[in-house]
XYZ file of C-alpha atoms in Angstrom:
577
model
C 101.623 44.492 52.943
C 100.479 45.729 49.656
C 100.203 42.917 46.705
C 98.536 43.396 42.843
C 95.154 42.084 43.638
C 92.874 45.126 44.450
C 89.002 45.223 45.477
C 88.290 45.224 42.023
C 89.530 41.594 42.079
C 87.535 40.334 44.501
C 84.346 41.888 43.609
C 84.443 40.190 39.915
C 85.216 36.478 41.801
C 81.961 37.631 44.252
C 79.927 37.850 41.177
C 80.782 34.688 39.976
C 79.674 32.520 42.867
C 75.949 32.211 44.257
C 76.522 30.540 47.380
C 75.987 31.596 51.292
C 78.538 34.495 52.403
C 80.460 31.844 54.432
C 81.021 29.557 51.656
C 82.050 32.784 49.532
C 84.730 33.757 51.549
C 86.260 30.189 51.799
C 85.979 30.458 47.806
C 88.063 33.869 47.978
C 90.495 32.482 50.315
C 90.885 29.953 47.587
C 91.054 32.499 44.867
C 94.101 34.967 46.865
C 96.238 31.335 47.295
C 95.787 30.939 43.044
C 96.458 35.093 42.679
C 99.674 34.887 45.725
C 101.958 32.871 45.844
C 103.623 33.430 48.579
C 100.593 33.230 50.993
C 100.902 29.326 51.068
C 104.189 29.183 52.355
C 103.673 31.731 55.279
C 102.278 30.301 58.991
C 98.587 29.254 60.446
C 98.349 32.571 62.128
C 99.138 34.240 58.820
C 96.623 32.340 57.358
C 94.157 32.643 59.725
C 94.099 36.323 59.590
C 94.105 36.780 56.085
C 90.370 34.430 55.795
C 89.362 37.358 58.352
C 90.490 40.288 56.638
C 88.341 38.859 53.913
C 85.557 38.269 56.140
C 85.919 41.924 56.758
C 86.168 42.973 52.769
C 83.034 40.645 52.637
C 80.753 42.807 55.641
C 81.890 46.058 53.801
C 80.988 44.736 50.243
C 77.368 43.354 51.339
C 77.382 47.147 53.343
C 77.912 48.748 49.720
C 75.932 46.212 47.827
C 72.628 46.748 49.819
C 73.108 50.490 49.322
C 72.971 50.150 45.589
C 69.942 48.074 45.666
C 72.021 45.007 44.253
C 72.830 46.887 41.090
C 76.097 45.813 39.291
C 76.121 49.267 37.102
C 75.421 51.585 39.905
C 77.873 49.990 42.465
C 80.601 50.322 39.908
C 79.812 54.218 39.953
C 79.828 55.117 43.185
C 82.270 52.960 44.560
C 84.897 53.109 41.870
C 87.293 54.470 43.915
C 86.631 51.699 47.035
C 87.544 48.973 43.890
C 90.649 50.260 42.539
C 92.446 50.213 46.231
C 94.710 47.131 46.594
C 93.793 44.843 49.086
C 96.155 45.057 52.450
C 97.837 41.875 53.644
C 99.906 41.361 56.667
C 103.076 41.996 56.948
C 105.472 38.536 56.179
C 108.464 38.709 58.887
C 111.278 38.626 56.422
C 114.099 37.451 59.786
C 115.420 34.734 59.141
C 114.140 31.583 61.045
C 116.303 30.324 63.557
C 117.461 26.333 63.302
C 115.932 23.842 65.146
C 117.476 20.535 65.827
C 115.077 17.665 64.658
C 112.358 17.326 62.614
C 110.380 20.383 61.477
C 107.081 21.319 62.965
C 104.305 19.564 61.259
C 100.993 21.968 60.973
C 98.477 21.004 63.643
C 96.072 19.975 60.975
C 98.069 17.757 58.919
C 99.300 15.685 62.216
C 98.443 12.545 63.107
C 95.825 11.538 66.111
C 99.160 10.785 68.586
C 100.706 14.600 67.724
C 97.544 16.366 68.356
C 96.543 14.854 71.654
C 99.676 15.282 72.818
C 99.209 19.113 71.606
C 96.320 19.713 73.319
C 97.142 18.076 76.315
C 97.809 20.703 78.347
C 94.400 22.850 76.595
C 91.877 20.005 77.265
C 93.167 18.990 81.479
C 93.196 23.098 82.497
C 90.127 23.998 80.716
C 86.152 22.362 81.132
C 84.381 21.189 78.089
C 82.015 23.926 78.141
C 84.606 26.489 77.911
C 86.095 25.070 75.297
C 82.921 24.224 73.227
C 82.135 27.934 73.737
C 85.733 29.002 72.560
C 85.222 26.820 69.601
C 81.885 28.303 68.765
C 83.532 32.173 68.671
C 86.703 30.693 66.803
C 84.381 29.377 64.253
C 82.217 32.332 64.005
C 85.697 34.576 63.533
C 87.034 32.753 61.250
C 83.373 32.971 59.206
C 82.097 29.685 59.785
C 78.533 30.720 61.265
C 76.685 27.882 60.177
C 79.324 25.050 61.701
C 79.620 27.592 65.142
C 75.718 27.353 65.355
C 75.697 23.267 64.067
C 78.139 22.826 67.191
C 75.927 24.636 69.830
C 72.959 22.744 68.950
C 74.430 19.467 68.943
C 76.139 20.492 72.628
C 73.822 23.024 74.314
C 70.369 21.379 73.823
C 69.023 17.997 75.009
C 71.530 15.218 75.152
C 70.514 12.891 72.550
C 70.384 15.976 69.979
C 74.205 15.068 68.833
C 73.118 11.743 68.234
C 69.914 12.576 66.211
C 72.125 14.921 64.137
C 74.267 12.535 63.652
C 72.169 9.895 62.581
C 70.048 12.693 60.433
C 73.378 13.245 58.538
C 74.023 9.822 57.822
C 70.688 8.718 56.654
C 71.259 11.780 54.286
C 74.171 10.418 52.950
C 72.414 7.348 51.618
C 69.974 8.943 50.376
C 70.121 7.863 46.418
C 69.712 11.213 44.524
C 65.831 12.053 42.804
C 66.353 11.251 39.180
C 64.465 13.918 36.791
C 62.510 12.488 33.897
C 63.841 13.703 30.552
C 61.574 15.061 27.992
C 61.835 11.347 26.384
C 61.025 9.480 29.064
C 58.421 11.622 30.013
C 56.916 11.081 26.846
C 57.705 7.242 26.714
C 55.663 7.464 30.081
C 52.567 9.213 28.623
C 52.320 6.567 25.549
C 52.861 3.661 27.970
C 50.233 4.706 30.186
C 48.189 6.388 27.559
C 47.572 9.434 29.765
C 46.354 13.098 28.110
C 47.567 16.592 28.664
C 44.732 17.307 31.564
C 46.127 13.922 33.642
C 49.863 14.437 33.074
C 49.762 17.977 34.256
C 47.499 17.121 37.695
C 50.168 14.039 38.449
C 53.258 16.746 37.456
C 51.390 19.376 40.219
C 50.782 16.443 42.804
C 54.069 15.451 42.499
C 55.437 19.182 43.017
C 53.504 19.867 45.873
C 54.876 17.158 47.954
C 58.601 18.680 46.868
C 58.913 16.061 44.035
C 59.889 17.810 41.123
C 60.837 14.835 38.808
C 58.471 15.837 35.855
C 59.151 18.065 33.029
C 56.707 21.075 32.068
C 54.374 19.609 28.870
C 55.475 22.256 26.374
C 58.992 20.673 26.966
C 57.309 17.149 26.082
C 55.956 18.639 23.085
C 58.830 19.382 21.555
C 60.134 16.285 22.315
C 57.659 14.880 20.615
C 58.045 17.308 17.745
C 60.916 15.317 17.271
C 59.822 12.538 16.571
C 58.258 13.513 13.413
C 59.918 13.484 10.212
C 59.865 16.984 8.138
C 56.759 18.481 7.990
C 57.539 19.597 4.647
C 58.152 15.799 3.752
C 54.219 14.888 5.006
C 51.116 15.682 2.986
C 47.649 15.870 4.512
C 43.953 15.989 3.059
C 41.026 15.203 4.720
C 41.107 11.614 4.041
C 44.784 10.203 4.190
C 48.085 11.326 5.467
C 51.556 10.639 4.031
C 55.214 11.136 4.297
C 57.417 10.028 1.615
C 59.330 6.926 2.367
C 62.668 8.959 1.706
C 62.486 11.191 4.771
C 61.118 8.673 7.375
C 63.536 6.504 6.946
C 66.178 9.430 7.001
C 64.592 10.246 10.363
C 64.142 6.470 11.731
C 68.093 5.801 10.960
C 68.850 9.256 12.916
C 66.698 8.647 16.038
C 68.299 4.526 16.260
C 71.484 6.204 16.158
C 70.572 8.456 18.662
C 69.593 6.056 20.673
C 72.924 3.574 20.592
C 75.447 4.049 23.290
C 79.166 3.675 22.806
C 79.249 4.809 18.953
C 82.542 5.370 18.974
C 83.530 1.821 19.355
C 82.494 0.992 15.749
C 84.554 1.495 12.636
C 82.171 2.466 9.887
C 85.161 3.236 7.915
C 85.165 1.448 4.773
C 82.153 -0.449 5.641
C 78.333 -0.947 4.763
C 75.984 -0.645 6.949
C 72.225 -1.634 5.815
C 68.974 -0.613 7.710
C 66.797 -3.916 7.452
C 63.090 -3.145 7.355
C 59.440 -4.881 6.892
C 56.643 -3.118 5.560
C 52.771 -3.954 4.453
C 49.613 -2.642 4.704
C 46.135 -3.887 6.476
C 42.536 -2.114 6.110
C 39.908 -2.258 9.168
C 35.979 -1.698 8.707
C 33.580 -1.199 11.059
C 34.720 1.703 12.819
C 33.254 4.541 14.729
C 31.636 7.383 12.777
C 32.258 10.803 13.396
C 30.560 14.110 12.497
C 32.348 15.348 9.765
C 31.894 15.617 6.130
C 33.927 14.786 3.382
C 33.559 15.913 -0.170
C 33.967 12.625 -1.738
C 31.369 10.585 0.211
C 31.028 7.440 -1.702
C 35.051 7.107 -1.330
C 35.758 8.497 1.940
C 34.229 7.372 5.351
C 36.333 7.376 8.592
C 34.550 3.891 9.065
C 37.083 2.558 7.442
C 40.589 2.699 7.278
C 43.688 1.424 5.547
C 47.517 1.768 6.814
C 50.696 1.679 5.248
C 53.723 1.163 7.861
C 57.076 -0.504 8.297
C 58.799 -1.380 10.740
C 63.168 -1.381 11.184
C 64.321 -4.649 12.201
C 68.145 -4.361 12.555
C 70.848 -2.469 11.472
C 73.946 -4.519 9.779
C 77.381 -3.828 8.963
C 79.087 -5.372 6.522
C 82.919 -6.016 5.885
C 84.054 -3.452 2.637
C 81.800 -2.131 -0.131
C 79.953 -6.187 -0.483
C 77.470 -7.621 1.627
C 79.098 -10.752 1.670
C 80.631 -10.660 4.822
C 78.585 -9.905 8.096
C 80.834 -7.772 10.406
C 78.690 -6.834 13.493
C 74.880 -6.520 14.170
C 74.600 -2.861 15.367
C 71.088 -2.634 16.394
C 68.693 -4.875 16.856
C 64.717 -4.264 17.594
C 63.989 -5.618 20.345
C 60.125 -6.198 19.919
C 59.862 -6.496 16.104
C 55.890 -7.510 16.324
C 55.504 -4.635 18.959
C 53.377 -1.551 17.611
C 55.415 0.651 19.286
C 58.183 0.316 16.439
C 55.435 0.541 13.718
C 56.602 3.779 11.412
C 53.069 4.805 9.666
C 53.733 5.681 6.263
C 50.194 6.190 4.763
C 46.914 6.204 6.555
C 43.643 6.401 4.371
C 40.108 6.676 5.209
C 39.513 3.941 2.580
C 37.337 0.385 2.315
C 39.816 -2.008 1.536
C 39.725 -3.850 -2.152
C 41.713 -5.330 -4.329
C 42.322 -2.322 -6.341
C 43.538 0.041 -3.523
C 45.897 -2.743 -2.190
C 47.475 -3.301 -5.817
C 47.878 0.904 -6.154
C 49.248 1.014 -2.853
C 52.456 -1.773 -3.455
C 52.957 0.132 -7.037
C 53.709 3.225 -5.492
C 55.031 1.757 -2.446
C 57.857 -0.338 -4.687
C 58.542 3.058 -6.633
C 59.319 4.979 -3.778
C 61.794 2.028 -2.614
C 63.529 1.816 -6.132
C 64.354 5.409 -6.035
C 65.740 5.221 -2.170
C 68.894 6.710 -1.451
C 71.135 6.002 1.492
C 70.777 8.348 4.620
C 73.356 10.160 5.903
C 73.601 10.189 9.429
C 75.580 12.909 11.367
C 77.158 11.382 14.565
C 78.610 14.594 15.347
C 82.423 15.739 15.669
C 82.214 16.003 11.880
C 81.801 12.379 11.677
C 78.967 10.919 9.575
C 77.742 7.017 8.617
C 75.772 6.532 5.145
C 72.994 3.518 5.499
C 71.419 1.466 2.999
C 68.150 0.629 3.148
C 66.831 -2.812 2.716
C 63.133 -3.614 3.043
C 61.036 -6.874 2.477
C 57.095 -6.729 1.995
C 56.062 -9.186 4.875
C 53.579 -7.480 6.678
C 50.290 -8.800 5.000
C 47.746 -10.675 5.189
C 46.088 -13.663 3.099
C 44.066 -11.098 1.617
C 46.831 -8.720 0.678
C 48.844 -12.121 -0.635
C 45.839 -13.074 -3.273
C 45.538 -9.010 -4.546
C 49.211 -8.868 -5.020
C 49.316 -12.153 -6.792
C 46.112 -11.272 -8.595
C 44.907 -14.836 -7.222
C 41.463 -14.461 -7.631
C 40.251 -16.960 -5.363
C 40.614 -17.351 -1.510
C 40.680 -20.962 -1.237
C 43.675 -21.341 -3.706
C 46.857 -20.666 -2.785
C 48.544 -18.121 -3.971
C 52.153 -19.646 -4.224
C 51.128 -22.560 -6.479
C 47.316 -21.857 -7.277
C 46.255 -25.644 -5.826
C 42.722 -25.633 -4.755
C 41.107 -27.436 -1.780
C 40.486 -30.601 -3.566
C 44.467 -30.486 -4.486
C 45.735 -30.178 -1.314
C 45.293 -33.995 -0.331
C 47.432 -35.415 -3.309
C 50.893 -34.709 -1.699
C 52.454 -35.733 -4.329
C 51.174 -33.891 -6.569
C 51.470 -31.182 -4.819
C 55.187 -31.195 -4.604
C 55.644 -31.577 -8.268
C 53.062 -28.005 -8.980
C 55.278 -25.234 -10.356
C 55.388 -22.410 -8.055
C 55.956 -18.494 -8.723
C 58.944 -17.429 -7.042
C 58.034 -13.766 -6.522
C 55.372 -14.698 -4.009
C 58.025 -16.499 -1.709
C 58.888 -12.916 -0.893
C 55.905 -12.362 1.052
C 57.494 -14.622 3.676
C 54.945 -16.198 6.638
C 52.974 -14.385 9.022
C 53.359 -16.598 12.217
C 50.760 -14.923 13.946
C 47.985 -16.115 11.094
C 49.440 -19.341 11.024
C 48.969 -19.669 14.380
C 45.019 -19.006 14.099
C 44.805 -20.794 10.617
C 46.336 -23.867 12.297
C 43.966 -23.350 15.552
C 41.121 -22.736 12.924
C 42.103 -26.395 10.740
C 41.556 -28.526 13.909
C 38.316 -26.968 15.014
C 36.662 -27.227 12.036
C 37.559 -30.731 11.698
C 35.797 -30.997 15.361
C 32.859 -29.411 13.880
C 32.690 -32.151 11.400
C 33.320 -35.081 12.844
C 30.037 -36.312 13.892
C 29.191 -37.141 9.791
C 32.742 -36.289 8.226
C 32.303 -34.341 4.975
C 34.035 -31.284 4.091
C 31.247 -29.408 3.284
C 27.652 -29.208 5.431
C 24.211 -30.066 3.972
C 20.811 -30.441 5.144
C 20.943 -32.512 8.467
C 24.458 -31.824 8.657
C 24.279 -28.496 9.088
C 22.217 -28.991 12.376
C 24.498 -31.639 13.135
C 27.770 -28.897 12.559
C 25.594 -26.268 14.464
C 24.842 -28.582 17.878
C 28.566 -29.897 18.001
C 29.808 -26.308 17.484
C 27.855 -24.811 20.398
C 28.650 -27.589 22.216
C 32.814 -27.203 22.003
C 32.079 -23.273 22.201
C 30.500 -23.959 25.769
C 32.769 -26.674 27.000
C 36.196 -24.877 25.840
C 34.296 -21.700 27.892
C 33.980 -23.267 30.939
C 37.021 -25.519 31.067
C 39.736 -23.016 29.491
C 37.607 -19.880 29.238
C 38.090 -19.698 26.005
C 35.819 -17.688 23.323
C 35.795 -19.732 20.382
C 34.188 -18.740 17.103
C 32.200 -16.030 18.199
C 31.725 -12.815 15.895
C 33.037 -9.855 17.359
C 30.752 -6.469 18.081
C 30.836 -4.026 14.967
C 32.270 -6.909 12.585
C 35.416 -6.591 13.427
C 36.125 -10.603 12.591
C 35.844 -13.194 15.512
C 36.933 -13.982 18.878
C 39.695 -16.510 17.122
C 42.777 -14.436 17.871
C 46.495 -15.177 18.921
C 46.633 -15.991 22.630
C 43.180 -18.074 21.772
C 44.918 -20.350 19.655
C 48.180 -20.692 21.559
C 46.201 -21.699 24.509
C 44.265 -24.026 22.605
C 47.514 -25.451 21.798
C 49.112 -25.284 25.542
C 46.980 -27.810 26.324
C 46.815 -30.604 23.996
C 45.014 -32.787 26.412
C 42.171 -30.495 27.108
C 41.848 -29.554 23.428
C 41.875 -33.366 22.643
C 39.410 -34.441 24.696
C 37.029 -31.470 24.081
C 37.212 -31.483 20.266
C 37.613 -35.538 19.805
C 40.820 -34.466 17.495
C 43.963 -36.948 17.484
C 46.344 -35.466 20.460
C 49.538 -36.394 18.422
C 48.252 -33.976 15.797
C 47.776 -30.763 17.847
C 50.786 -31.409 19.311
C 52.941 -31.912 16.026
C 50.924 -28.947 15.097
C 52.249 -27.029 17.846
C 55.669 -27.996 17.244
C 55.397 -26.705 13.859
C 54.618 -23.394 15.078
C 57.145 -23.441 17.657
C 59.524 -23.670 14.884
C 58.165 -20.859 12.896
C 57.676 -18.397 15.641
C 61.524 -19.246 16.828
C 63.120 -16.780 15.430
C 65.991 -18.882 15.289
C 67.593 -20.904 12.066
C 65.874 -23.908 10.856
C 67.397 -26.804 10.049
C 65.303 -26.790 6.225
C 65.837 -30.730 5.420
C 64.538 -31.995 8.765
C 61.942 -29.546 9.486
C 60.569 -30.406 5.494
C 60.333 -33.850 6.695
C 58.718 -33.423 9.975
C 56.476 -31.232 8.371
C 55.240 -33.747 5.548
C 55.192 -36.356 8.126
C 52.586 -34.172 9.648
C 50.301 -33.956 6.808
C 50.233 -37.285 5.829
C 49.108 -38.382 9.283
C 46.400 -35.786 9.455
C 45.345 -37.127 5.833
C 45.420 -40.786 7.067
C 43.124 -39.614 9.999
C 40.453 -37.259 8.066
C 41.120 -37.901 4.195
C 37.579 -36.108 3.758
C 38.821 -32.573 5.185
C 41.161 -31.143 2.557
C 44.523 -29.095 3.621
C-alpha cells in the first residue's frame, strides 16, 4: 500500500538521530505512527511487519551510505531517484470484521499476567525451554532487536549463575548516582581553596581521565571563568607600582556576580522598591616583605617591600519598602563570612611604606569616588532589570589608620575624645569629655579589641611584681624576668607564643586565636599571670558581646561595661586604661 511518506522521509529522520541501528529503527517506527495515522489502529501482525520492512529500508540505506563514503552531498546525487520512491506498506484488509459476542480481544501485550498465561498455555506445555529461548532469540533478531536477542543467549546459554550476575550487574547500575562534572566555577573555587597552579591542576585533570573520570574541565575553560571575575579591563589602570579599578565599575560587577549567584530571583518584587548594596571598606599597609629583582624608576618611593591595599568588602544586600529606607522589606543576600578574605574586593594595591600622608590621600580620593557613585543596573534577564544603591561605611582600619584620619597625632590618645593615658582612670571625667562624632563612624574592629584586651592584662602581669605603669632601672629587670617567665609557662601549659617578635618584623606572635585562647581559659590565664580571674572573664564577656553580631541591649551592656572598669581600677589604680 502506497502512503505520502517516501525514502526521502526517512533518510532526513536517519540524520537526525546518532544512536545504534536498532535503536534507529525503533525511532522510525515511532516517526511512520506520527506521519500515518492509520497504522495504529491496524493489528500486531501489521505492526510487526511494518518495524521489518524498515529494518529492511535500514540494511539498504547503510548498503548506500557506505558506498558514498558517509557523504550527505554525494548520497543525495546518486541516489536521488532511490529517495523520491514512496515507501510500500502492507496492504490494510478493508472486509469488514465479523462480530464477536463478548468482550473484544485485548492485545497480548497490554493483558494482564492471568490472560497471557492462559495464552501461552498451550505454547509453553508442547514446546521445551530451549526451543523456545531459541525462537525468542530469532524473533528478536527479526524484529531488529540484536542486542536484547544476544543479552538473552548469554544470560541462558552460558554458565548458570550468568542470569543472575547480569541481573545483579544491572541493578547495581541502576543505583549508581550519576558522575557530577565540575563547572568552570567550581573548578576554579577548587583551585583557590586548595591553592593549586596550572602544572598541578592539569596532572590531577589527566589522572583523573585516565582512570575514565572525566569530572574536570580543560584550564583554558577555567580561565575564562576567571576572566569573569574581573571587572572591565578598561575600568583598571596599572603602573609598575599600584593597580586600580575605579570604585564605579567594581561595584557594578560585585552587584552582577551576587545576583548571579541568588537562586529563585523571581520570587522577589523589586517593583517599586529600593534595594541597597551594604559595603565596608579600609585600607592596611604591610612592611617587611620579600624583595624581588626588579627595578623601579622611582626608587626612594617604590619598593615591593612594602605594600598598601585598598579593598571592601559587600556585606548584604537590602530591600526596602517604596522609594524610603524607612521600612526594611526583606534581606536578599547576606555574606556569609564577612571577615573571610575570600569576599575582600581589592580596589587599590600600592607598592608603598605606609604614613600618615598616603593614608589621608587615600580616604580623600576614596570618599570622592563614593560621592559621585551611581546605582548599578543589574540585568536579570527576560528584559527585566533591578537598580542598587550603594551604601558603604569606612570600618576596615586599624588604630593607626583611626589617628591619620583624625589627624590625632599621638598613639596613646584616643582618637574619639583625645584623653591621654593619665585620663583614662578618672571615669568621670571621662564621661563628661566632648567627643567628635565623625570618628564614631569608624565603628570597632573586634578582632583588635580582642588582642588589645589580651595585650591590657598581660602587661599588667608584667608589672605586678613592683606596680608602676612605666619601667625604670631595677624594674626593668624585674619586667624582663617575669615576662620570660609567663612567656615559658603559657608555652608549656597552653602552647601559647606570647610576645614574641615575628621573623622579618612583621609585628608579634600576639594574634587572634592567641588571645581568645588566653581567654578560654580564665583559670589557666589566672593562675599563670597572677591577674584577678573575675576580670578576664568580664573581659571576655565583653568581647563576646562585641564579636556577636547580634543587637545589644546599649543601657545594660554600658553598665556592665563601666562596672568592668571600675573594678579593674580598684584592683591596679597604677596601670592606666
Amino acid at each position: 500500500m502506497e502512503s505520502k511518506l517516501t525514502h526521502r522521509d526517512l533518510y532526513f529522520k536517519i540524520l537526525d538521530l546518532k544512536s545504534n541501528k536498532n535503536y534507529k529503527v525503533e525511532a522510525l517506527y515511532d516517526f511512520v505512527l506520527c506521519k500515518v495515522d492509520y497504522v495504529k489502529e491496524q493489528s500486531e501482525n501489521y505492526q510487526s511487519d511494518l518495524k521489518k520492512k524498515l529494518h529492511i529500508f535500514m540494511n539498504e540505506f547503510d548498503k548506500r551510505w557506505q558506498k558514498c563514503n558517509r557523504t550527505k552531498n554525494r548520497f543525495d546525487t546518486i541516489f536521488e531517484t532511490w529517495l523520491n520512491k514512496k515507501f510500500i506498506f502492507s496492504e490494510v484488509s478493508k472486509s469488514l470484521p465479523m462480530s464477536h459476542v463478548g468482550r473484544p480481544k485485548v492485545l497480548f501485550s497490554k493483558a494482564c499476567d492471568k490472560t497471557k498465561r492462559h495464552k501461552t498455555q498451550t505454547l509453553r506445555t508442547s514446546n521445551s525451554t530451549e526451543e523456545l529461548v531459541y525462537a525468542a532469540q530469532l524473533s528478536l533478531k527479526e524484529t531488529g532487536n540484536v542486542d536484547a536477542a544476544k543479552l538473552l543467549k548469554e544470560a541462558t546459554s552460558t554458565t548458570p549463575t550468568r542470569a543472575l550476575n547480569i541481573q545483579r550487574a544491572y541493578t547495581a547500575f541502576q543505583n549508581v548516582k550519576p558522575v557530577q562534572m565540575y563547572s568552570e566555577e567550581d573548578a576554579l573555587a577548587l583551585i583557590i581553596d586548595a591553592k593549586l597552579t596550572k602544572s598541578q591542576y592539569t596532572l590531577i585533570r589527566l589522572q583523573a581521565k585516565q582512570r575514565n573520570a572525566n569530572i574536570y574541565p580543560a584550564y583554558n575553560k577555567i580561565l575564562e571563568a576567571k576572566s569573569q571575575c574581573y571587572p572591565k579591563k578598561d575600568q583598571v589602570l596599572i603602573t609598575e607600582i599600584s593597580a586600580e579599578a575605579t570604585l564605579q565599575s567594581l561595584l557594578n560587577h560585585t552587584v552582577q556576580r551576587i545576583f548571579q549567584s541568588i537562586e529563585n530571583l523571581s520570587a522577589y518584587e523589586f517593583k517599586n522598591n529600593t534595594v541597597v548594596l551594604l559595603s565596608k571598606w579600609g585600607l592596611d599597609g604591610s612592611s617587611g616583605l620579600a624583595q624581588y629583582k626588579q627595578k623601579f624608576n622611582d626608587v626612594q618611593s617604590a619598593s615591593d617591600s612594602n605594600i598598601f591595599l585598598t579593598s571592601f568588602v559587600p556585606i548584604q544586600i537590602i530591600m526596602y519598602s517604596g522609594e524610603s529606607k524607612e521600612v526594611l522589606k526583606e534581606f536578599i543576600w547576606k555574606n556569609p563570612r564577612t571577615s573571610s578574605t575570600k569576599y575582600c574586593r581589592p580596589i587599590h594595591i600600592q607598592f608603598q611604606k605606609e604614613t600618615t600622608e598616603l593614608i589621608q590621600n587615600e580616604v580623600s580620593n576614596i570618599s570622592n569616588q563614593i560621592q559621585n557613585l551611581v546605582s548599578s543596573i543589574v540585568n536579570l534577564g527576560n528584559d527585566d532589570f533591578v537598580s542598587v544603591k550603594h551604601e558603604l561605611v569606612l570600618t576596615m582600619i586599624d588604630g593607626k589608620v583611626c589617628n591619620a584620619i583624625s589627624d590625632n597625632k599621638s598613639a596613646q590618645k584616643c582618637y574619639i575624645c583625645g584623653a591621654g593615658p593619665k585620663d583614662m582612670n578618672n571615669l568621670n571625667t571621662i564621661k563628661q569629655r566632648p567627643i567628635d562624632p565623625s570618628t564614631l563612624s569608624f565603628g570597632l574592629s573586634s578582632l583588635h579589641a580582642w588582642i588589645r584586651f589580651f595585650e591590657c592584662l598581660i602587661h599588667v602581669a608584667y608589672r605586678l611584681g613592683f606596680k608602676k605603669w612605666q619601667a625604670r632601672g631595677d624594674d626593668q629587670e624585674m619586667l624582663k624576668k617575669k615576662k620570660k617567665e609567663i612567656q615559658t609557662k603559657f608555652r608549656q601549659e597552653l602552647g601559647l607564643l606570647i610576645d614574641q617578635p615575628r621573623p622579618g618584623g612583621s609585628g608579634t606572635t600576639n594574634d587572634g586565636n592567641t588571645a581568645r585562647r588566653f581567654f578560654s581559659n580564665p583559670d589557666v590565664s589566672s593562675s599563670i599571670t597572677g591577674v584577678d580571674k573575675n576580670i578576664i572573664v568580664r573581659f571576655k564577656v565583653i568581647l563576646e558581646v562585641i564579636s556577636s553580631g547580634e543587637k545589644i541591649k546599649g543601657v545594660e551592656f554600658n553598665n556592665y561595661t563601666f562596672e568592668t572598669a571600675q573594678l579593674f581600677i580598684s584592683k591596679y589604680p597604677w596601670f592606666y586604661l
